Amino acid sequence: MTSPIAAIILAAGKGTRMKSDTHKVLHPIAGRSMLLHLIDSVKALGAAREVVVVGAGRAQVEAAVHPLGAETVEQAEQLGTGHAVRMAEDALAGFVGDVLILYGDVPLVTPETMRRMIDALHGPGDPSVVVLGFRPADPGAYGRVIVGADGRLEKIVEYKDASAEERAVTLCNSGLMAVRSADLFRLLARLRNDNAAGEYYLTDIVQLAAEDGRFSVGIETDAIEVAGVNSRGELAGLEFEWQQRRRARAMVEGATLVAPETVWFAHDTQIGRDVTIEPHVVFGPGVTVADQVVIHAFSHLEGATIAGGVSVGPYARLRPGAVLERGSRVGNFVEIKNAVLGEGAKANHLTYLGDAQIGAGANIGAGVITCNYDGFFKYKSSIGTGAFVGSNSALVAPVSIGDGAIVAAGSVITRDVEAGALALARGTQEAKPGWATRFREKMLARKAKK
Ligand code: UD1
Ligand code: CA
């Protein structure tokens, strides 16, 4: 039988090194804040409760997490990690189960690793505390995990408090732990702050449990999974790591990435099978790509839904609400916003389609613009099935072009066009035979006299 899980996520620290008006944990990776990545993973694990410990910038954090159903508790003064976890005691009164302690600025911990921690908590001998350790290239100032001769944890010693011998230990504390609710708050109540930092160290619960004759275990993971973010440089480092993982997954799932290191995904990008993504493609949030799609180089997509067999770009810009139906084609320097491009329809060159409905098989010529905005309101354009809109036409919305209609190149269309009609709305061409020849002769003669 599995116990319910509650996650306590520490996020009370200021994060001054970010030099930002935005709370550190709200800075995004792949278009989603670090804290929400973590909450997503906790939810994927199946946690029953998420309690975020907030302090500095509290209102911002609350606004971000409350919509997801996470709770918040305040730590008014930052007196240490142990003190921070204690702040969740009242919120978790009556909760009986496993508690996972996470850091809001350590966002890439996977549900699998969280599961390993919980499983270890229910491993042989029912350990009191499970500590997630790692071995960084440079152990720096991390707390060191001290393992006894019997393989059980003796204690975690903070760098500031460690002896030279302890500092030589390479197993570091990520800060993440799993503890049963029944043990956690009982141990926390006994923390003291008589240490080098004058803080209530969460890590001291390992030694307190040992004093009670209980034991703790450590499990290990890769340094990158438990990397924290304290600066913009570290944020960029984790963004890179996240992208690397996502690129690998896209390829495993059957997409060809010609130059994977140049493709940037969002947290929620969905890619089908046999999709080819050429170099330098950027996915903003909300993009779904079905099978057999080609996205050519230098395209930027956000909030777009792309059906099977579609071709996009190069240099295409798809904005929120762009829906490309089966087999449609969007070419270079085409921008599409809140518009449906029907099955097999084409907009191959230099076009803006905004707030529009384009029928199946329609052809949108080079340079066509839907004029959807009058400076105050937005209006819709509708283009019928099989219609042909000639190059460099402006469709002044609201306007509708009927099925099979043809709009002559260079037209400015201000009134609806009937199905099957030709609409021609441009200056009439005049012809003056011989005029150019006479003009040239006259001007050459004038120039010769000077
Ligand atoms: C802590 C660990 C250390 C570990 C390191 C990993 C303790 C005593 N030490 O170090 O062993 O190697 O993490 O990065 O636990 N926070 C609060 N309230 C507080 C203090 C911290 O919410 O009063 C939050 C911070 O916002 C941050 C996290 O807890 O998200 C860790 O705090 P930080 O000061 O970075 O940890 P250290 O004490 O340096
Ligand atoms: Ca830290």
Short mmCIF file of C-alpha atoms and ligand atoms in Angstrom, two decimals:
data_model
loop_
_atom_site.label_atom_id
_atom_site.label_comp_id
_atom_site.label_asym_id
_atom_site.label_seq_id
_atom_site.Cartn_x
_atom_site.Cartn_y
_atom_site.Cartn_z
CA MET A 1 0.00 0.00 0.00
CA THR A 2 1.37 3.42 -0.87
CA SER A 3 1.08 6.40 1.46
CA PRO A 4 -0.14 9.78 0.25
CA ILE A 5 2.61 12.25 -0.61
CA ALA A 6 2.86 15.93 0.29
CA ALA A 7 5.53 18.16 -1.20
CA ILE A 8 6.95 21.11 0.69
CA ILE A 9 8.66 23.46 -1.74
CA LEU A 10 11.00 26.06 -0.27
CA ALA A 11 10.86 29.40 -2.03
CA ALA A 12 11.24 32.03 0.66
CA GLY A 13 14.73 33.16 -0.31
CA LYS A 14 15.13 36.49 -2.06
CA GLY A 15 17.36 35.42 -4.92
CA THR A 16 19.18 38.76 -4.91
CA ARG A 17 21.78 37.54 -7.40
CA MET A 18 19.16 37.43 -10.14
CA LYS A 19 18.95 41.25 -9.92
CA SER A 20 15.29 41.08 -10.85
CA ASP A 21 11.89 42.45 -9.88
CA THR A 22 10.56 38.98 -10.63
CA HIS A 23 10.90 36.37 -7.89
CA LYS A 24 13.70 33.95 -8.68
CA VAL A 25 11.48 30.85 -8.87
CA LEU A 26 9.18 32.60 -11.35
CA HIS A 27 11.88 32.96 -13.99
CA PRO A 28 11.06 30.67 -16.91
CA ILE A 29 12.71 27.64 -18.40
CA ALA A 30 11.21 26.70 -21.78
CA GLY A 31 8.47 29.27 -21.24
CA ARG A 32 7.28 27.98 -17.85
CA SER A 33 8.46 29.21 -14.49
CA MET A 34 10.89 27.04 -12.53
CA LEU A 35 8.39 26.68 -9.72
CA LEU A 36 5.65 25.48 -12.06
CA HIS A 37 7.99 22.94 -13.65
CA LEU A 38 8.55 21.55 -10.19
CA ILE A 39 4.84 21.54 -9.31
CA ASP A 40 4.12 19.75 -12.63
CA SER A 41 6.61 17.04 -11.68
CA VAL A 42 5.16 16.72 -8.18
CA LYS A 43 1.70 16.34 -9.70
CA ALA A 44 3.03 13.74 -12.16
CA LEU A 45 4.32 11.83 -9.14
CA GLY A 46 0.77 11.84 -7.82
CA ALA A 47 1.26 14.01 -4.76
CA ALA A 48 -1.85 14.84 -2.76
CA ARG A 49 -0.65 18.21 -1.49
CA GLU A 50 1.81 20.90 -2.54
CA VAL A 51 2.78 23.48 0.07
CA VAL A 52 5.02 26.30 -1.11
CA VAL A 53 6.93 28.21 1.58
CA VAL A 54 6.97 31.86 0.56
CA GLY A 55 8.62 34.95 1.99
CA ALA A 56 10.14 37.69 -0.16
CA GLY A 57 7.93 38.47 -3.16
CA ARG A 58 5.14 36.44 -1.63
CA ALA A 59 2.28 37.95 -3.66
CA GLN A 60 3.93 37.09 -6.98
CA VAL A 61 4.50 33.49 -5.98
CA GLU A 62 0.98 33.07 -4.64
CA ALA A 63 -0.55 34.45 -7.83
CA ALA A 64 1.47 31.89 -9.81
CA VAL A 65 0.75 28.77 -7.75
CA HIS A 66 -2.76 29.18 -6.36
CA PRO A 67 -4.40 28.58 -9.77
CA LEU A 68 -2.70 25.16 -9.80
CA GLY A 69 -4.20 24.28 -6.44
CA ALA A 70 -0.92 24.55 -4.53
CA GLU A 71 -1.06 26.06 -1.05
CA THR A 72 1.30 28.64 0.37
CA VAL A 73 2.58 29.30 3.87
CA GLU A 74 4.66 32.26 4.90
CA GLN A 75 8.14 32.28 6.38
CA ALA A 76 8.39 35.94 7.36
CA GLU A 77 12.05 35.76 8.36
CA GLN A 78 14.50 33.42 6.65
CA LEU A 79 16.02 31.62 9.60
CA GLY A 80 17.22 28.57 7.70
CA THR A 81 15.96 25.60 5.71
CA GLY A 82 14.78 23.72 8.82
CA HIS A 83 12.81 26.73 9.99
CA ALA A 84 11.33 27.08 6.49
CA VAL A 85 10.04 23.49 6.46
CA ARG A 86 8.52 23.97 9.92
CA MET A 87 6.34 26.73 8.50
CA ALA A 88 4.32 24.01 6.72
CA GLU A 89 3.48 22.21 9.96
CA ASP A 90 0.07 23.83 10.49
CA ALA A 91 -0.91 23.44 6.85
CA LEU A 92 -0.07 19.74 7.06
CA ALA A 93 -1.69 19.15 10.44
CA GLY A 94 -3.70 15.96 10.07
CA PHE A 95 -1.75 14.86 6.99
CA VAL A 96 -0.37 11.37 7.44
CA GLY A 97 2.00 10.21 4.75
CA ASP A 98 5.33 10.90 3.09
CA VAL A 99 6.73 14.38 2.81
CA LEU A 100 9.04 15.36 0.00
CA ILE A 101 11.12 18.47 0.60
CA LEU A 102 12.07 20.34 -2.57
CA TYR A 103 13.62 23.68 -3.47
CA GLY A 104 11.78 26.04 -5.81
CA ASP A 105 15.07 26.99 -7.42
CA VAL A 106 16.02 23.37 -8.18
CA PRO A 107 13.47 22.82 -10.94
CA LEU A 108 14.59 19.85 -13.02
CA VAL A 109 14.20 17.03 -10.52
CA THR A 110 12.22 14.32 -12.30
CA PRO A 111 9.18 12.47 -10.97
CA GLU A 112 11.26 9.28 -11.34
CA THR A 113 13.88 10.55 -8.90
CA MET A 114 11.16 11.72 -6.52
CA ARG A 115 9.69 8.22 -6.75
CA ARG A 116 13.10 6.66 -5.96
CA MET A 117 13.28 8.84 -2.84
CA ILE A 118 9.82 7.75 -1.70
CA ASP A 119 10.61 4.10 -2.44
CA ALA A 120 13.83 4.36 -0.41
CA LEU A 121 11.81 5.76 2.50
CA HIS A 122 9.87 2.51 2.49
CA GLY A 123 12.96 0.39 1.89
CA PRO A 124 14.46 -2.19 4.24
CA GLY A 125 14.34 -1.15 7.89
CA ASP A 126 12.10 1.86 7.19
CA PRO A 127 14.69 4.65 7.26
CA SER A 128 13.79 7.89 8.97
CA VAL A 129 15.19 10.29 6.38
CA VAL A 130 16.11 9.85 2.72
CA VAL A 131 18.65 12.35 1.43
CA LEU A 132 19.20 12.98 -2.27
CA GLY A 133 22.94 13.27 -2.82
CA PHE A 134 25.11 14.02 -5.84
CA ARG A 135 28.79 14.27 -6.73
CA PRO A 136 29.52 17.58 -8.47
CA ALA A 137 32.77 18.21 -10.33
CA ASP A 138 33.48 20.90 -7.76
CA PRO A 139 31.89 20.18 -4.35
CA GLY A 140 32.46 23.83 -3.38
CA ALA A 141 30.37 24.96 -0.43
CA TYR A 142 27.68 22.28 -0.57
CA GLY A 143 26.80 20.41 2.59
CA ARG A 144 28.68 17.09 2.78
CA VAL A 145 26.85 13.80 3.33
CA ILE A 146 28.78 11.75 5.87
CA VAL A 147 28.24 8.02 5.50
CA GLY A 148 29.19 5.66 8.33
CA ALA A 149 31.02 2.34 8.05
CA ASP A 150 27.66 0.53 7.93
CA GLY A 151 26.59 2.48 4.82
CA ARG A 152 24.02 4.44 6.77
CA LEU A 153 24.11 8.21 7.02
CA GLU A 154 25.76 9.65 10.09
CA LYS A 155 25.00 13.28 9.43
CA ILE A 156 25.06 16.11 6.94
CA VAL A 157 27.60 18.75 7.74
CA GLU A 158 27.40 22.23 6.28
CA TYR A 159 30.57 23.42 4.59
CA LYS A 160 30.98 26.28 7.06
CA ASP A 161 30.89 23.83 9.96
CA ALA A 162 32.91 21.03 8.33
CA SER A 163 36.39 19.83 9.26
CA ALA A 164 39.05 19.50 6.57
CA GLU A 165 38.43 15.76 6.54
CA GLU A 166 34.68 16.25 6.06
CA ARG A 167 35.25 18.81 3.32
CA ALA A 168 37.22 16.15 1.43
CA VAL A 169 34.03 14.06 1.13
CA THR A 170 32.70 14.19 -2.45
CA LEU A 171 29.09 13.20 -1.77
CA CYS A 172 27.12 16.45 -1.51
CA ASN A 173 23.66 17.23 -0.23
CA SER A 174 21.22 18.42 -2.90
CA GLY A 175 18.99 19.64 -0.06
CA LEU A 176 16.10 17.43 -1.19
CA MET A 177 14.73 14.93 1.28
CA ALA A 178 11.92 12.49 1.94
CA VAL A 179 10.63 12.03 5.49
CA ARG A 180 7.41 10.62 6.96
CA SER A 181 5.11 13.32 8.32
CA ALA A 182 5.08 11.56 11.70
CA ASP A 183 8.89 11.94 11.97
CA LEU A 184 9.44 15.24 10.24
CA PHE A 185 7.84 17.82 12.52
CA ARG A 186 8.89 15.95 15.66
CA LEU A 187 12.52 16.15 14.50
CA LEU A 188 12.24 19.76 13.34
CA ALA A 189 10.98 20.84 16.76
CA ARG A 190 14.37 19.83 18.19
CA LEU A 191 16.54 21.87 15.78
CA ARG A 192 18.94 24.41 17.26
CA ASN A 193 20.76 27.23 15.53
CA ASP A 194 24.10 27.01 17.36
CA ASN A 195 26.14 26.64 14.18
CA ALA A 196 28.42 28.70 11.96
CA ALA A 197 25.51 30.32 10.12
CA GLY A 198 23.23 30.79 13.15
CA GLU A 199 20.46 29.06 11.14
CA TYR A 200 18.06 26.20 11.76
CA TYR A 201 19.52 23.60 9.42
CA LEU A 202 17.07 21.10 7.92
CA THR A 203 20.06 18.83 7.46
CA ASP A 204 20.44 18.35 11.23
CA ILE A 205 17.40 16.04 11.27
CA VAL A 206 19.67 13.24 10.04
CA GLN A 207 21.78 13.42 13.19
CA LEU A 208 18.74 13.90 15.42
CA ALA A 209 17.17 10.75 13.97
CA ALA A 210 20.44 8.89 14.59
CA GLU A 211 20.39 10.03 18.23
CA ASP A 212 16.96 8.36 18.47
CA GLY A 213 18.45 5.13 17.18
CA ARG A 214 16.85 5.61 13.75
CA PHE A 215 18.84 5.55 10.53
CA SER A 216 18.85 7.52 7.29
CA VAL A 217 19.89 6.63 3.78
CA GLY A 218 21.23 8.54 0.84
CA ILE A 219 20.44 7.96 -2.79
CA GLU A 220 22.36 9.59 -5.61
CA THR A 221 21.52 11.36 -8.81
CA ASP A 222 23.31 13.35 -11.53
CA ALA A 223 24.59 16.77 -10.54
CA ILE A 224 22.68 18.43 -13.35
CA GLU A 225 19.30 17.14 -12.14
CA VAL A 226 19.73 18.86 -8.79
CA ALA A 227 21.44 21.98 -10.09
CA GLY A 228 20.06 25.13 -8.53
CA VAL A 229 19.60 28.57 -10.03
CA ASN A 230 21.07 31.56 -8.26
CA SER A 231 21.97 33.76 -11.21
CA ARG A 232 20.92 34.46 -14.79
CA GLY A 233 23.94 32.49 -15.96
CA GLU A 234 22.76 29.42 -14.05
CA LEU A 235 19.25 29.96 -15.42
CA ALA A 236 20.64 29.85 -18.97
CA GLY A 237 22.59 26.72 -18.02
CA LEU A 238 19.43 24.91 -16.93
CA GLU A 239 17.53 26.14 -19.97
CA PHE A 240 20.25 24.52 -22.08
CA GLU A 241 20.02 21.30 -20.09
CA TRP A 242 16.23 21.23 -20.41
CA GLN A 243 16.46 21.80 -24.17
CA GLN A 244 19.03 19.02 -24.55
CA ARG A 245 16.69 16.58 -22.85
CA ARG A 246 13.72 17.72 -24.94
CA ARG A 247 15.63 17.51 -28.23
CA ALA A 248 16.71 13.99 -27.38
CA ARG A 249 13.12 13.04 -26.58
CA ALA A 250 11.81 14.52 -29.86
CA MET A 251 14.25 12.37 -31.80
CA VAL A 252 13.47 9.25 -29.76
CA GLU A 253 9.81 9.85 -30.56
CA GLY A 254 10.45 9.95 -34.30
CA ALA A 255 11.25 13.53 -35.30
CA THR A 256 14.28 14.44 -37.42
CA LEU A 257 16.17 17.40 -36.04
CA VAL A 258 18.80 18.34 -38.60
CA ALA A 259 20.75 20.48 -36.13
CA PRO A 260 19.22 19.66 -32.73
CA GLU A 261 21.30 22.20 -30.84
CA THR A 262 19.60 25.03 -32.76
CA VAL A 263 15.99 24.03 -32.10
CA TRP A 264 14.27 25.52 -29.03
CA PHE A 265 11.19 23.89 -27.59
CA ALA A 266 8.62 25.15 -25.10
CA HIS A 267 7.55 23.18 -22.03
CA ASP A 268 4.37 21.99 -23.77
CA THR A 269 5.44 21.51 -27.40
CA GLN A 270 3.89 18.41 -28.96
CA ILE A 271 5.59 16.85 -31.97
CA GLY A 272 4.31 13.93 -34.02
CA ARG A 273 6.17 11.22 -35.93
CA ASP A 274 8.15 11.76 -39.09
CA VAL A 275 8.27 15.47 -38.49
CA THR A 276 11.35 17.20 -39.86
CA ILE A 277 12.55 20.29 -38.06
CA GLU A 278 15.25 22.20 -39.87
CA PRO A 279 17.86 24.36 -38.13
CA HIS A 280 17.00 27.42 -36.05
CA VAL A 281 13.36 26.80 -35.32
CA VAL A 282 11.88 28.28 -32.13
CA PHE A 283 8.74 26.96 -30.45
CA GLY A 284 6.93 29.29 -28.07
CA PRO A 285 4.23 27.83 -25.81
CA GLY A 286 1.14 26.08 -27.11
CA VAL A 287 2.32 24.43 -30.32
CA THR A 288 1.03 21.07 -31.53
CA VAL A 289 2.54 19.48 -34.60
CA ALA A 290 0.95 16.36 -36.15
CA ASP A 291 2.74 13.69 -38.23
CA GLN A 292 4.61 14.20 -41.54
CA VAL A 293 5.09 17.94 -41.07
CA VAL A 294 8.18 19.81 -42.27
CA ILE A 295 9.19 22.97 -40.46
CA HIS A 296 11.82 24.73 -42.50
CA ALA A 297 14.66 26.77 -41.11
CA PHE A 298 14.29 30.00 -39.13
CA SER A 299 10.61 29.67 -38.34
CA HIS A 300 9.04 30.94 -35.10
CA LEU A 301 5.87 29.25 -33.84
CA GLU A 302 3.65 30.00 -30.88
CA GLY A 303 0.11 28.88 -30.02
CA ALA A 304 -0.20 27.10 -33.37
CA THR A 305 -1.94 23.85 -34.30
CA ILE A 306 -0.43 22.14 -37.31
CA ALA A 307 -2.13 19.17 -38.97
CA GLY A 308 -0.49 16.31 -40.84
CA GLY A 309 1.47 16.86 -44.04
CA VAL A 310 1.81 20.62 -43.61
CA SER A 311 4.91 22.55 -44.70
CA VAL A 312 5.95 25.66 -42.80
CA GLY A 313 8.65 28.20 -43.66
CA PRO A 314 11.49 28.87 -44.07
CA TYR A 315 11.16 32.16 -42.16
CA ALA A 316 7.52 31.69 -41.20
CA ARG A 317 5.93 33.22 -38.13
CA LEU A 318 2.94 31.45 -36.62
CA ARG A 319 1.27 33.31 -33.78
CA PRO A 320 -1.43 32.25 -31.30
CA GLY A 321 -4.54 30.87 -32.92
CA ALA A 322 -2.85 29.84 -36.17
CA VAL A 323 -4.46 26.60 -37.34
CA LEU A 324 -2.95 24.94 -40.40
CA GLU A 325 -5.17 22.19 -41.71
CA ARG A 326 -4.02 19.04 -43.44
CA GLY A 327 -1.59 19.52 -46.30
CA SER A 328 -1.62 23.32 -46.22
CA ARG A 329 1.53 25.30 -46.98
CA VAL A 330 2.96 28.41 -45.40
CA GLY A 331 6.03 29.83 -47.07
CA ASN A 332 8.67 32.42 -46.37
CA PHE A 333 7.94 35.68 -44.58
CA VAL A 334 4.35 34.73 -43.88
CA GLU A 335 2.78 35.69 -40.56
CA ILE A 336 -0.40 34.00 -39.40
CA LYS A 337 -2.37 34.99 -36.30
CA ASN A 338 -5.76 33.70 -35.18
CA ALA A 339 -6.47 32.29 -38.59
CA VAL A 340 -7.39 28.94 -40.04
CA LEU A 341 -5.69 27.90 -43.24
CA GLY A 342 -7.94 25.22 -44.74
CA GLU A 343 -6.92 21.86 -46.09
CA GLY A 344 -4.40 22.16 -48.91
CA ALA A 345 -4.56 25.98 -48.91
CA LYS A 346 -1.38 27.89 -49.70
CA ALA A 347 0.13 31.14 -48.52
CA ASN A 348 3.60 30.84 -49.90
CA HIS A 349 5.15 34.29 -49.83
CA LEU A 350 5.23 37.53 -47.85
CA THR A 351 1.73 37.55 -46.40
CA TYR A 352 -0.10 38.60 -43.24
CA LEU A 353 -3.22 36.61 -42.38
CA GLY A 354 -4.82 37.75 -39.12
CA ASP A 355 -8.32 37.01 -37.78
CA ALA A 356 -9.13 35.07 -40.91
CA GLN A 357 -10.77 31.92 -42.15
CA ILE A 358 -9.27 30.56 -45.35
CA GLY A 359 -11.11 27.78 -47.16
CA ALA A 360 -9.68 24.51 -48.40
CA GLY A 361 -7.51 24.76 -51.50
CA ALA A 362 -7.48 28.57 -51.54
CA ASN A 363 -4.40 30.28 -52.94
CA ILE A 364 -3.14 33.39 -51.24
CA GLY A 365 -0.77 35.28 -53.52
CA ALA A 366 2.49 36.95 -52.57
CA GLY A 367 2.13 40.04 -50.43
CA VAL A 368 -1.56 39.63 -49.56
CA ILE A 369 -2.55 41.42 -46.37
CA THR A 370 -5.68 41.05 -44.28
CA CYS A 371 -6.22 44.55 -42.90
CA ASN A 372 -7.78 43.39 -39.63
CA TYR A 373 -7.31 46.47 -37.46
CA ASP A 374 -8.58 50.02 -37.77
CA GLY A 375 -6.64 51.32 -34.80
CA PHE A 376 -9.53 50.53 -32.44
CA PHE A 377 -11.08 47.15 -33.19
CA LYS A 378 -10.20 43.92 -34.95
CA TYR A 379 -12.30 42.46 -37.78
CA LYS A 380 -12.53 39.13 -39.55
CA SER A 381 -11.77 38.17 -43.12
CA SER A 382 -13.23 35.10 -44.69
CA ILE A 383 -11.87 33.55 -47.87
CA GLY A 384 -13.87 30.78 -49.53
CA THR A 385 -12.94 27.32 -50.66
CA GLY A 386 -10.78 27.34 -53.76
CA ALA A 387 -10.64 31.15 -53.92
CA PHE A 388 -7.64 32.84 -55.54
CA VAL A 389 -6.39 36.06 -54.03
CA GLY A 390 -3.96 37.78 -56.40
CA SER A 391 -0.62 39.12 -55.28
CA ASN A 392 -0.35 42.30 -53.30
CA SER A 393 -4.04 42.54 -52.52
CA ALA A 394 -5.29 44.16 -49.35
CA LEU A 395 -8.48 42.72 -47.84
CA VAL A 396 -10.00 45.41 -45.66
CA ALA A 397 -11.90 43.53 -42.94
CA PRO A 398 -14.64 42.79 -42.21
CA VAL A 399 -14.86 41.27 -45.63
CA SER A 400 -15.66 37.98 -47.26
CA ILE A 401 -14.46 36.43 -50.51
CA GLY A 402 -16.83 33.75 -51.82
CA ASP A 403 -15.95 30.21 -52.81
CA GLY A 404 -13.99 29.99 -56.04
CA ALA A 405 -13.82 33.79 -56.44
CA ILE A 406 -10.77 35.50 -57.91
CA VAL A 407 -9.35 38.73 -56.59
CA ALA A 408 -7.20 40.47 -59.16
CA ALA A 409 -3.63 41.23 -58.16
CA GLY A 410 -3.10 44.57 -56.49
CA SER A 411 -6.73 44.98 -55.45
CA VAL A 412 -7.89 46.75 -52.34
CA ILE A 413 -11.03 44.83 -51.40
CA THR A 414 -13.46 46.72 -49.20
CA ARG A 415 -16.73 44.98 -50.08
CA ASP A 416 -17.72 41.31 -50.07
CA VAL A 417 -17.00 39.31 -53.21
CA GLU A 418 -19.60 36.81 -54.44
CA ALA A 419 -18.75 33.17 -55.00
CA GLY A 420 -17.36 32.59 -58.48
CA ALA A 421 -16.89 36.33 -59.17
CA LEU A 422 -13.84 38.30 -60.25
CA ALA A 423 -13.12 41.33 -58.09
CA LEU A 424 -10.86 43.95 -59.56
CA ALA A 425 -10.18 46.98 -57.44
CA ARG A 426 -7.20 48.88 -58.74
CA GLY A 427 -6.38 51.76 -61.09
CA THR A 428 -7.18 50.98 -64.73
CA GLN A 429 -4.15 50.53 -66.93
CA GLU A 430 -3.72 52.96 -69.80
CA ALA A 431 -1.56 52.20 -72.85
CA LYS A 432 0.29 54.93 -74.84
CA PRO A 433 2.04 53.31 -77.80
CA GLY A 434 5.49 54.75 -78.58
CA TRP A 435 5.41 57.12 -75.63
CA ALA A 436 8.49 55.64 -73.91
CA THR A 437 10.57 55.72 -77.10
CA ARG A 438 9.64 59.38 -77.77
CA PHE A 439 10.35 60.36 -74.18
CA ARG A 440 13.79 58.72 -74.25
CA GLU A 441 14.75 60.45 -77.53
CA LYS A 442 13.63 63.84 -76.26
CA MET A 443 15.55 63.52 -73.02
CA LEU A 444 18.74 62.27 -74.70
CA ALA A 445 18.66 65.28 -77.04
CA ARG A 446 18.19 67.67 -74.13
CA LYS A 447 21.12 66.11 -72.30
CA ALA A 448 23.42 66.37 -75.36
CA LYS A 449 22.86 70.18 -75.52
CA LYS A 450 24.12 70.76 -71.98
C1 UD1 B 1 21.37 24.00 1.57
C2 UD1 B 1 21.78 22.82 2.45
C3 UD1 B 1 23.10 22.24 1.94
C4 UD1 B 1 22.97 21.85 0.49
C5 UD1 B 1 22.49 23.04 -0.34
C6 UD1 B 1 22.20 22.63 -1.75
C7 UD1 B 1 20.92 23.29 4.67
C8 UD1 B 1 21.24 23.78 6.01
N1 UD1 B 1 21.92 23.28 3.81
O1 UD1 B 1 22.35 25.00 1.63
O2 UD1 B 1 23.47 21.13 2.71
O3 UD1 B 1 24.21 21.39 -0.02
O4 UD1 B 1 21.27 23.57 0.21
O5 UD1 B 1 21.95 23.79 -2.51
O6 UD1 B 1 19.79 22.92 4.40
N2 UD1 B 1 15.16 28.78 2.00
C9 UD1 B 1 14.01 29.24 2.57
N3 UD1 B 1 14.05 29.78 3.81
C10 UD1 B 1 15.21 29.87 4.52
C11 UD1 B 1 16.39 29.38 3.93
C12 UD1 B 1 16.34 28.84 2.67
O7 UD1 B 1 12.95 29.17 1.97
O8 UD1 B 1 15.15 30.36 5.65
C13 UD1 B 1 15.11 28.20 0.65
C14 UD1 B 1 15.87 29.02 -0.39
O9 UD1 B 1 15.01 29.96 -1.00
C15 UD1 B 1 16.36 27.95 -1.33
C16 UD1 B 1 16.54 26.73 -0.44
O10 UD1 B 1 15.75 26.96 0.70
O11 UD1 B 1 15.38 27.64 -2.30
C17 UD1 B 1 17.99 26.48 -0.07
O12 UD1 B 1 18.49 27.61 0.57
P1 UD1 B 1 20.01 28.02 0.41
O13 UD1 B 1 20.27 29.20 1.27
O14 UD1 B 1 20.35 28.10 -1.02
O15 UD1 B 1 20.70 26.69 0.99
P2 UD1 B 1 22.03 26.57 1.79
O16 UD1 B 1 21.74 26.84 3.22
O17 UD1 B 1 23.08 27.30 1.11
CA CA B 2 21.89 27.35 -2.48
#
